[in-house]
mmCIF file of C-alpha atoms and ligand atoms in Angstrom:
data_model
loop_
_atom_site.group_PDB
_atom_site.id
_atom_site.type_symbol
_atom_site.label_atom_id
_atom_site.label_comp_id
_atom_site.label_asym_id
_atom_site.label_seq_id
_atom_site.Cartn_x
_atom_site.Cartn_y
_atom_site.Cartn_z
ATOM 1 C CA MET K 214 -46.038 187.199 81.225
ATOM 2 C CA SER K 215 -45.045 183.522 83.754
ATOM 3 C CA LYS K 216 -41.734 183.923 85.082
ATOM 4 C CA ARG K 217 -39.749 181.339 85.269
ATOM 5 C CA ASP K 218 -37.665 179.625 87.787
ATOM 6 C CA PHE K 219 -34.986 177.611 88.409
ATOM 7 C CA LEU K 220 -35.282 174.738 90.791
ATOM 8 C CA SER K 221 -33.794 171.672 90.072
ATOM 9 C CA THR K 222 -31.606 170.960 86.919
ATOM 10 C CA ALA K 223 -35.429 169.308 86.129
ATOM 11 C CA ASP K 224 -36.218 172.432 84.380
ATOM 12 C CA LEU K 225 -33.833 173.266 81.799
ATOM 13 C CA SER K 226 -34.992 170.677 78.177
ATOM 14 C CA ARG K 227 -30.866 169.192 76.532
ATOM 15 C CA ARG K 228 -31.489 171.679 74.659
ATOM 16 C CA GLU K 229 -31.985 175.147 76.994
ATOM 17 C CA LEU K 230 -28.817 173.158 79.079
ATOM 18 C CA ASP K 231 -26.516 173.839 75.660
ATOM 19 C CA ASP K 232 -28.123 177.207 75.622
ATOM 20 C CA LEU K 233 -27.701 178.471 78.738
ATOM 21 C CA LEU K 234 -23.070 176.488 78.569
ATOM 22 C CA GLU K 235 -23.119 178.302 75.283
ATOM 23 C CA LEU K 236 -24.017 181.740 76.530
ATOM 24 C CA ALA K 237 -21.777 181.227 79.605
ATOM 25 C CA ALA K 238 -18.451 179.518 77.508
ATOM 26 C CA ARG K 239 -19.207 183.286 75.596
ATOM 27 C CA ILE K 240 -19.344 185.745 78.507
ATOM 28 C CA LYS K 241 -16.649 183.870 79.982
ATOM 29 C CA GLY K 242 -13.968 184.744 77.037
ATOM 30 C CA LYS K 243 -15.437 189.133 76.416
ATOM 31 C CA ARG K 244 -18.092 190.778 79.714
ATOM 32 C CA PRO K 245 -21.725 191.738 78.233
ATOM 33 C CA GLY K 246 -21.504 194.398 79.265
ATOM 34 C CA GLN K 247 -24.315 196.126 81.850
ATOM 35 C CA VAL K 248 -27.076 193.981 80.315
ATOM 36 C CA LEU K 249 -28.966 194.003 84.123
ATOM 37 C CA SER K 250 -28.256 197.281 85.137
ATOM 38 C CA GLY K 251 -30.410 198.262 87.941
ATOM 39 C CA LYS K 252 -31.721 194.805 88.468
ATOM 40 C CA SER K 253 -31.817 193.520 91.901
ATOM 41 C CA LEU K 254 -30.911 189.612 93.253
ATOM 42 C CA GLY K 255 -32.622 189.156 96.736
ATOM 43 C CA MET K 256 -30.392 185.550 98.235
ATOM 44 C CA LEU K 257 -31.713 184.322 101.372
ATOM 45 C CA PHE K 258 -28.875 181.664 103.221
ATOM 46 C CA PHE K 259 -30.176 178.961 105.585
ATOM 47 C CA GLN K 260 -27.146 177.660 106.323
ATOM 48 C CA PRO K 261 -23.394 178.943 105.175
ATOM 49 C CA SER K 262 -21.696 180.029 101.698
ATOM 50 C CA LEU K 263 -18.766 180.894 100.655
ATOM 51 C CA ARG K 264 -19.007 180.335 96.294
ATOM 52 C CA THR K 265 -22.387 180.419 96.069
ATOM 53 C CA ARG K 266 -23.195 184.377 97.078
ATOM 54 C CA VAL K 267 -19.635 185.876 96.800
ATOM 55 C CA SER K 268 -20.685 184.290 92.615
ATOM 56 C CA PHE K 269 -23.528 184.927 92.348
ATOM 57 C CA GLU K 270 -22.422 188.763 94.126
ATOM 58 C CA THR K 271 -19.888 189.155 91.149
ATOM 59 C CA ALA K 272 -21.469 187.746 89.099
ATOM 60 C CA MET K 273 -25.000 190.661 89.261
ATOM 61 C CA VAL K 274 -22.164 193.048 89.571
ATOM 62 C CA GLN K 275 -20.524 192.696 86.534
ATOM 63 C CA LEU K 276 -23.527 192.657 85.169
ATOM 64 C CA GLY K 277 -24.859 196.161 86.277
ATOM 65 C CA GLY K 278 -27.121 194.990 88.714
ATOM 66 C CA HIS K 279 -26.428 194.631 92.469
ATOM 67 C CA CYS K 280 -27.426 192.130 94.771
ATOM 68 C CA ILE K 281 -29.209 191.831 98.731
ATOM 69 C CA ASN K 282 -27.836 188.936 100.976
ATOM 70 C CA LEU K 283 -29.886 188.142 103.779
ATOM 71 C CA SER K 284 -29.346 185.166 106.630
ATOM 72 C CA SER K 285 -31.613 183.602 109.051
ATOM 73 C CA ASN K 286 -30.052 186.365 111.679
ATOM 74 C CA ASP K 287 -31.854 188.840 109.815
ATOM 75 C CA LEU K 288 -35.236 186.906 109.205
ATOM 76 C CA TYR K 289 -38.265 186.246 111.189
ATOM 77 C CA GLU K 290 -38.465 182.104 111.696
ATOM 78 C CA LEU K 291 -40.813 181.744 108.567
ATOM 79 C CA GLU K 292 -43.825 179.242 108.212
ATOM 80 C CA PRO K 293 -43.742 177.142 105.061
ATOM 81 C CA GLN K 294 -46.881 175.257 105.245
ATOM 82 C CA GLU K 295 -49.936 176.105 103.748
ATOM 83 C CA GLN K 296 -53.080 177.402 106.077
ATOM 84 C CA ALA K 297 -50.596 177.258 108.759
ATOM 85 C CA VAL K 298 -52.139 178.398 112.724
ATOM 86 C CA MET K 299 -49.299 180.064 113.467
ATOM 87 C CA ASP K 300 -49.255 180.066 117.104
ATOM 88 C CA GLY K 301 -45.797 178.581 117.010
ATOM 89 C CA ARG K 302 -42.580 180.377 116.314
ATOM 90 C CA ALA K 303 -42.564 181.173 112.666
ATOM 91 C CA GLU K 304 -43.373 185.247 112.732
ATOM 92 C CA GLU K 305 -43.537 185.560 109.462
ATOM 93 C CA HIS K 306 -45.767 183.075 106.931
ATOM 94 C CA VAL K 307 -43.697 182.708 103.259
ATOM 95 C CA MET K 308 -46.352 183.365 100.881
ATOM 96 C CA ASP K 309 -45.939 187.064 102.726
ATOM 97 C CA ALA K 310 -42.095 186.802 102.699
ATOM 98 C CA ALA K 311 -42.230 186.272 99.561
ATOM 99 C CA ARG K 312 -44.710 189.049 97.903
ATOM 100 C CA THR K 313 -42.886 191.807 99.957
ATOM 101 C CA LEU K 314 -40.279 190.832 98.794
ATOM 102 C CA SER K 315 -41.748 190.331 94.870
ATOM 103 C CA ARG K 316 -41.972 193.962 95.486
ATOM 104 C CA TYR K 317 -38.292 195.038 96.074
ATOM 105 C CA VAL K 318 -36.060 192.766 94.022
ATOM 106 C CA ASP K 319 -36.463 191.095 90.032
ATOM 107 C CA ALA K 320 -34.825 186.995 91.018
ATOM 108 C CA LEU K 321 -34.866 186.176 94.114
ATOM 109 C CA GLY K 322 -32.236 182.913 95.094
ATOM 110 C CA VAL K 323 -32.732 180.565 98.136
ATOM 111 C CA ARG K 324 -30.706 178.601 100.102
ATOM 112 C CA ALA K 325 -32.785 175.811 102.244
ATOM 113 C CA ALA K 326 -30.880 172.881 103.347
ATOM 114 C CA ALA K 327 -30.910 172.034 106.845
ATOM 115 C CA ARG K 328 -32.271 168.769 107.714
ATOM 116 C CA VAL K 329 -35.518 169.282 108.800
ATOM 117 C CA GLY K 330 -37.675 166.367 109.697
ATOM 118 C CA THR K 331 -37.498 162.803 107.441
ATOM 119 C CA TRP K 332 -36.185 162.970 104.145
ATOM 120 C CA GLU K 333 -39.339 162.062 102.613
ATOM 121 C CA PHE K 334 -39.825 165.680 104.275
ATOM 122 C CA ASP K 335 -37.198 167.305 103.583
ATOM 123 C CA ARG K 336 -37.540 165.578 99.821
ATOM 124 C CA GLN K 337 -40.176 167.467 99.120
ATOM 125 C CA GLU K 338 -37.307 171.482 99.195
ATOM 126 C CA LEU K 339 -40.902 172.863 100.629
ATOM 127 C CA LEU K 340 -39.611 176.287 101.926
ATOM 128 C CA LEU K 341 -37.698 177.133 98.383
ATOM 129 C CA ARG K 342 -40.520 175.408 96.697
ATOM 130 C CA SER K 343 -42.739 177.770 98.787
ATOM 131 C CA TYR K 344 -41.042 180.923 97.506
ATOM 132 C CA ALA K 345 -41.017 180.164 94.042
ATOM 133 C CA ARG K 346 -44.692 179.519 94.336
ATOM 134 C CA TYR K 347 -45.365 182.832 95.982
ATOM 135 C CA ALA K 348 -42.829 185.112 94.534
ATOM 136 C CA SER K 349 -43.957 186.888 91.194
ATOM 137 C CA VAL K 350 -40.459 187.019 90.711
ATOM 138 C CA PRO K 351 -38.087 184.289 89.542
ATOM 139 C CA VAL K 352 -36.287 181.523 92.211
ATOM 140 C CA ILE K 353 -32.994 180.118 92.233
ATOM 141 C CA ASN K 354 -32.037 177.230 93.936
ATOM 142 C CA LEU K 355 -28.941 177.868 95.652
ATOM 143 C CA GLU K 356 -28.851 174.326 96.907
ATOM 144 C CA THR K 357 -31.245 171.984 99.041
ATOM 145 C CA ASN K 358 -30.977 168.435 100.102
ATOM 146 C CA MET K 359 -32.250 168.136 96.727
ATOM 147 C CA GLY K 360 -30.641 169.564 94.295
ATOM 148 C CA HIS K 361 -27.921 172.427 93.745
ATOM 149 C CA PRO K 362 -28.184 172.790 89.926
ATOM 150 C CA CYS K 363 -26.298 176.316 89.858
ATOM 151 C CA GLN K 364 -23.397 173.949 90.754
ATOM 152 C CA ALA K 365 -23.668 171.098 88.408
ATOM 153 C CA LEU K 366 -24.031 173.946 85.304
ATOM 154 C CA ALA K 367 -20.576 175.382 86.803
ATOM 155 C CA ASP K 368 -18.998 171.490 86.469
ATOM 156 C CA ALA K 369 -21.201 171.137 83.317
ATOM 157 C CA LEU K 370 -18.917 173.485 81.734
ATOM 158 C CA THR K 371 -15.802 172.773 83.648
ATOM 159 C CA MET K 372 -15.663 169.147 82.068
ATOM 160 C CA ARG K 373 -17.298 170.750 78.936
ATOM 161 C CA GLU K 374 -13.286 172.655 78.110
ATOM 162 C CA ASN K 375 -11.323 170.115 79.760
ATOM 163 C CA LEU K 376 -13.403 167.359 77.754
ATOM 164 C CA VAL K 377 -14.930 169.719 75.276
ATOM 165 C CA SER K 378 -17.626 167.107 73.710
ATOM 166 C CA LEU K 379 -19.230 165.016 76.301
ATOM 167 C CA LYS K 380 -21.132 162.186 75.375
ATOM 168 C CA GLY K 381 -19.517 159.049 76.311
ATOM 169 C CA ARG K 382 -16.807 160.307 78.631
ATOM 170 C CA LYS K 383 -16.960 157.850 81.991
ATOM 171 C CA LEU K 384 -17.215 160.335 85.243
ATOM 172 C CA THR K 385 -17.416 158.443 88.234
ATOM 173 C CA LEU K 386 -19.214 160.369 91.192
ATOM 174 C CA LEU K 387 -17.850 158.756 93.803
ATOM 175 C CA TRP K 388 -18.767 158.646 97.712
ATOM 176 C CA CYS K 389 -16.402 160.277 100.063
ATOM 177 C CA ASN K 390 -16.552 160.317 104.141
ATOM 178 C CA HIS K 391 -17.119 163.143 106.113
ATOM 179 C CA PRO K 392 -17.455 163.414 109.533
ATOM 180 C CA GLU K 393 -20.604 165.798 108.909
ATOM 181 C CA PRO K 394 -24.390 164.739 107.519
ATOM 182 C CA LYS K 395 -23.747 166.478 104.051
ATOM 183 C CA SER K 396 -27.050 167.951 101.680
ATOM 184 C CA LEU K 397 -27.432 165.342 98.656
ATOM 185 C CA GLY K 398 -28.422 168.922 96.375
ATOM 186 C CA PRO K 399 -24.888 169.180 94.377
ATOM 187 C CA THR K 400 -24.548 164.919 94.213
ATOM 188 C CA HIS K 401 -28.117 164.929 92.697
ATOM 189 C CA SER K 402 -27.701 167.260 90.269
ATOM 190 C CA ILE K 403 -24.694 166.847 88.232
ATOM 191 C CA LEU K 404 -25.972 162.987 88.144
ATOM 192 C CA GLU K 405 -28.441 164.638 86.155
ATOM 193 C CA VAL K 406 -27.035 166.557 84.652
ATOM 194 C CA ALA K 407 -24.005 163.993 83.339
ATOM 195 C CA ALA K 408 -26.617 161.765 82.115
ATOM 196 C CA MET K 409 -28.047 164.365 80.460
ATOM 197 C CA MET K 410 -25.144 165.437 78.913
ATOM 198 C CA GLY K 411 -25.220 161.431 77.921
ATOM 199 C CA MET K 412 -21.863 160.334 79.891
ATOM 200 C CA ASP K 413 -21.484 157.127 80.908
ATOM 201 C CA VAL K 414 -21.839 157.235 84.630
ATOM 202 C CA THR K 415 -20.962 155.460 87.473
ATOM 203 C CA LEU K 416 -22.358 156.279 90.673
ATOM 204 C CA ALA K 417 -20.637 154.747 93.711
ATOM 205 C CA HIS K 418 -21.411 154.731 97.236
ATOM 206 C CA PRO K 419 -21.144 152.389 100.671
ATOM 207 C CA LEU K 420 -24.127 150.819 100.863
ATOM 208 C CA GLY K 421 -27.143 152.557 102.870
ATOM 209 C CA PHE K 422 -25.930 155.503 101.419
ATOM 210 C CA GLU K 423 -28.146 154.840 97.909
ATOM 211 C CA VAL K 424 -29.824 158.634 96.644
ATOM 212 C CA ASP K 425 -32.706 158.874 96.729
ATOM 213 C CA ALA K 426 -34.426 156.912 94.076
ATOM 214 C CA GLU K 427 -36.526 159.391 91.903
ATOM 215 C CA VAL K 428 -33.390 161.286 91.245
ATOM 216 C CA LEU K 429 -31.526 158.033 90.136
ATOM 217 C CA GLU K 430 -34.996 156.746 87.995
ATOM 218 C CA ARG K 431 -34.945 160.099 86.149
ATOM 219 C CA SER K 432 -31.308 160.103 85.466
ATOM 220 C CA LYS K 433 -31.097 157.028 83.928
ATOM 221 C CA THR K 434 -33.853 157.697 81.638
ATOM 222 C CA LEU K 435 -31.800 160.414 80.662
ATOM 223 C CA ALA K 436 -28.522 158.938 80.285
ATOM 224 C CA ARG K 437 -30.363 156.090 77.969
ATOM 225 C CA ASP K 438 -32.331 159.008 75.925
ATOM 226 C CA ASN K 439 -29.121 160.793 75.743
ATOM 227 C CA GLY K 440 -26.958 157.814 74.268
ATOM 228 C CA GLY K 441 -24.934 157.225 78.118
ATOM 229 C CA ALA K 442 -25.722 154.998 81.032
ATOM 230 C CA LEU K 443 -25.524 155.166 83.851
ATOM 231 C CA GLN K 444 -24.931 152.532 87.123
ATOM 232 C CA VAL K 445 -24.063 152.130 90.374
ATOM 233 C CA VAL K 446 -21.598 149.888 92.416
ATOM 234 C CA ASN K 447 -20.296 150.022 95.866
ATOM 235 C CA ASP K 448 -16.665 149.787 95.705
ATOM 236 C CA LYS K 449 -14.764 152.717 95.055
ATOM 237 C CA ASP K 450 -11.736 150.804 93.132
ATOM 238 C CA THR K 451 -13.904 149.464 90.373
ATOM 239 C CA ALA K 452 -15.739 151.890 90.160
ATOM 240 C CA ALA K 453 -12.308 154.501 89.626
ATOM 241 C CA ARG K 454 -10.873 152.334 86.923
ATOM 242 C CA GLY K 455 -10.875 153.639 83.122
ATOM 243 C CA ALA K 456 -12.585 156.540 84.886
ATOM 244 C CA GLU K 457 -12.059 160.392 82.903
ATOM 245 C CA VAL K 458 -13.757 161.894 85.544
ATOM 246 C CA LEU K 459 -13.574 161.648 88.669
ATOM 247 C CA TYR K 460 -16.136 164.385 90.939
ATOM 248 C CA ALA K 461 -15.888 163.581 95.010
ATOM 249 C CA ARG K 462 -18.199 164.584 97.169
ATOM 250 C CA SER K 463 -20.372 162.799 100.134
ATOM 251 C CA TRP K 464 -23.904 163.084 101.051
ATOM 252 C CA GLY K 465 -26.174 161.716 103.869
ATOM 253 C CA CYS K 466 -27.682 158.805 104.726
ATOM 254 C CA ILE K 467 -31.805 158.934 103.978
ATOM 255 C CA LYS K 468 -32.096 155.874 105.443
ATOM 256 C CA HIS K 469 -31.379 157.827 108.658
ATOM 257 C CA TRP K 470 -31.646 161.554 108.220
ATOM 258 C CA ASP K 471 -33.370 162.041 111.172
ATOM 259 C CA ASP K 472 -30.338 160.410 113.291
ATOM 260 C CA ASP K 473 -26.637 162.237 113.070
ATOM 261 C CA GLU K 474 -25.298 159.625 116.333
ATOM 262 C CA ARG K 475 -26.688 156.650 113.159
ATOM 263 C CA GLU K 476 -24.730 158.251 110.096
ATOM 264 C CA ALA K 477 -21.814 158.902 111.785
ATOM 265 C CA MET K 478 -21.327 155.811 113.466
ATOM 266 C CA VAL K 479 -22.511 154.090 110.180
ATOM 267 C CA LYS K 480 -19.504 156.171 108.443
ATOM 268 C CA ARG K 481 -16.406 154.794 110.546
ATOM 269 C CA SER K 482 -16.034 152.310 108.715
ATOM 270 C CA LEU K 483 -16.115 153.837 106.365
ATOM 271 C CA GLN K 484 -12.688 155.488 106.419
ATOM 272 C CA ASP K 485 -11.458 154.126 103.067
ATOM 273 C CA TRP K 486 -13.872 156.146 101.294
ATOM 274 C CA LYS K 487 -11.209 158.873 99.983
ATOM 275 C CA VAL K 488 -9.488 159.509 97.004
ATOM 276 C CA ASP K 489 -6.259 159.592 97.500
ATOM 277 C CA GLU K 490 -2.577 159.252 94.870
ATOM 278 C CA ALA K 491 -3.854 155.591 94.446
ATOM 279 C CA LEU K 492 -7.016 155.825 93.488
ATOM 280 C CA MET K 493 -6.524 158.063 91.110
ATOM 281 C CA ALA K 494 -3.690 156.065 89.860
ATOM 282 C CA LYS K 495 -6.322 153.229 88.605
ATOM 283 C CA THR K 496 -8.602 155.530 86.686
ATOM 284 C CA LYS K 497 -7.711 156.633 82.952
ATOM 285 C CA ASP K 498 -5.521 160.656 84.263
ATOM 286 C CA ALA K 499 -9.210 160.909 85.355
ATOM 287 C CA LEU K 500 -10.127 164.652 85.716
ATOM 288 C CA LEU K 501 -10.291 165.056 89.862
ATOM 289 C CA MET K 502 -13.752 167.512 91.116
ATOM 290 C CA HIS K 503 -15.090 168.227 93.799
ATOM 291 C CA PRO K 504 -17.732 171.402 94.525
ATOM 292 C CA LEU K 505 -15.863 172.660 97.614
ATOM 293 C CA PRO K 506 -16.182 172.820 100.251
ATOM 294 C CA VAL K 507 -13.959 169.647 100.706
ATOM 295 C CA ARG K 508 -12.478 168.338 104.738
ATOM 296 C CA ARG K 509 -9.040 167.894 103.184
ATOM 297 C CA ASN K 510 -7.092 164.603 103.908
ATOM 298 C CA VAL K 511 -10.599 163.240 104.665
ATOM 299 C CA ALA K 512 -12.805 163.040 101.542
ATOM 300 C CA ALA K 513 -9.447 163.576 99.828
ATOM 301 C CA THR K 514 -5.666 163.438 99.726
ATOM 302 C CA ASP K 515 -3.666 166.892 100.078
ATOM 303 C CA GLY K 516 -1.900 165.345 97.430
ATOM 304 C CA VAL K 517 -4.675 165.046 94.729
ATOM 305 C CA LEU K 518 -6.436 167.772 95.436
ATOM 306 C CA ASP K 519 -3.683 170.293 94.257
ATOM 307 C CA GLY K 520 -2.524 167.969 92.021
ATOM 308 C CA PRO K 521 -2.272 168.235 88.038
ATOM 309 C CA ARG K 522 -5.417 166.792 87.489
ATOM 310 C CA SER K 523 -7.634 168.770 89.649
ATOM 311 C CA VAL K 524 -9.862 171.079 88.382
ATOM 312 C CA ILE K 525 -11.496 172.161 91.625
ATOM 313 C CA TYR K 526 -10.796 175.888 91.329
ATOM 314 C CA GLU K 527 -11.872 175.771 88.156
ATOM 315 C CA GLN K 528 -15.197 174.353 89.430
ATOM 316 C CA ALA K 529 -15.661 176.852 91.427
ATOM 317 C CA ALA K 530 -14.851 180.368 88.978
ATOM 318 C CA ASN K 531 -17.333 178.995 86.409
ATOM 319 C CA ARG K 532 -20.092 179.891 89.648
ATOM 320 C CA THR K 533 -20.013 183.048 88.027
ATOM 321 C CA HIS K 534 -20.193 182.680 84.578
ATOM 322 C CA VAL K 535 -22.452 179.880 84.407
ATOM 323 C CA GLN K 536 -24.345 181.489 87.087
ATOM 324 C CA LYS K 537 -24.145 185.165 84.416
ATOM 325 C CA ALA K 538 -25.664 183.518 81.869
ATOM 326 C CA LEU K 539 -28.276 182.233 83.810
ATOM 327 C CA LEU K 540 -29.635 185.274 85.414
ATOM 328 C CA MET K 541 -29.494 187.113 81.597
ATOM 329 C CA GLN K 542 -31.960 184.686 80.756
ATOM 330 C CA LEU K 543 -34.404 184.900 83.420
ATOM 331 C CA LEU K 544 -34.184 188.724 84.110
ATOM 332 C CA LYS K 545 -34.248 189.486 80.357
HETATM 333 N N1 CP P 671 -20.458 174.562 96.398
HETATM 334 C C1 CP P 671 -20.936 175.592 96.843
HETATM 335 O O1 CP P 671 -21.998 175.492 96.789
HETATM 336 O O2 CP P 671 -20.551 176.452 98.000
HETATM 337 P P1 CP P 671 -20.816 177.178 99.441
HETATM 338 O O3 CP P 671 -20.754 176.148 100.230
HETATM 339 O O4 CP P 671 -19.059 177.869 99.243
HETATM 340 O O5 CP P 671 -21.552 178.085 98.555
#
């Protein structure tokens, strides 16, 4: 039997997305028991994590299984390129690591969101895709520069819990300032999932912070096919008006992807791209969402993050529930 990976929200049909969210909602109310007794999830973190790591560990333990976590310090430097002559720094090929790990664990998670080269290079998700190619067990994307599908599942569950039906509801996905260059993964995944749910999506960012062109086109098609809409605006006040969900997130500049200093320079004039009480007042009493971690009083003020419409901790809490549902489906 062939294995099933979860590398992108594009791996799910609308029906599968609905089923996964239904299952997550069911098991949130009623624990399913030790259905993954004896199963192991290996997680490879090439960047730091708080929520992803702990929520997956909690999910596995509550289902009767367990996790083995490795960070870059525990791993040999890896070579992901096919047919590489390995006379450089890399000590081990991903194919050997993936095939070996598949003998020990029942599923693998990979977080690989470093900036390694140009956008054209990094958008290929070489490390994640190599693990998926060579592992004989399911591989889960724990965030790359292209996607963070587990976060988007938790976001969708959180929106459903608060708005019930998502079709036609107005979501504004707003770029926020941040001193560091950030991955586009969470942005792409929530964009695709909101489009799949038929939401009326406004993507708002300053000029120069466009998302990946292919992801944008796919999201527009998904929105159209599911009775929703997707528009892009470059003005935050216009974007906030009438929003029922304001989803704040920073992401990096694709044009200057391999030049952090240039990106930092561009962002110096964009400090007003922040969610504050005045911006929230323009919305239709919107829920405030952010995948965390958040730079307080840079991306969003304390007042809105701790305000009555903030659901940032519900999003984080729902990571455990959606990931339990995902693990049950991948490992059943
Ligand atoms: N949102 C999220 O993935 O958080 P971590 O980086 O802490 O895992």
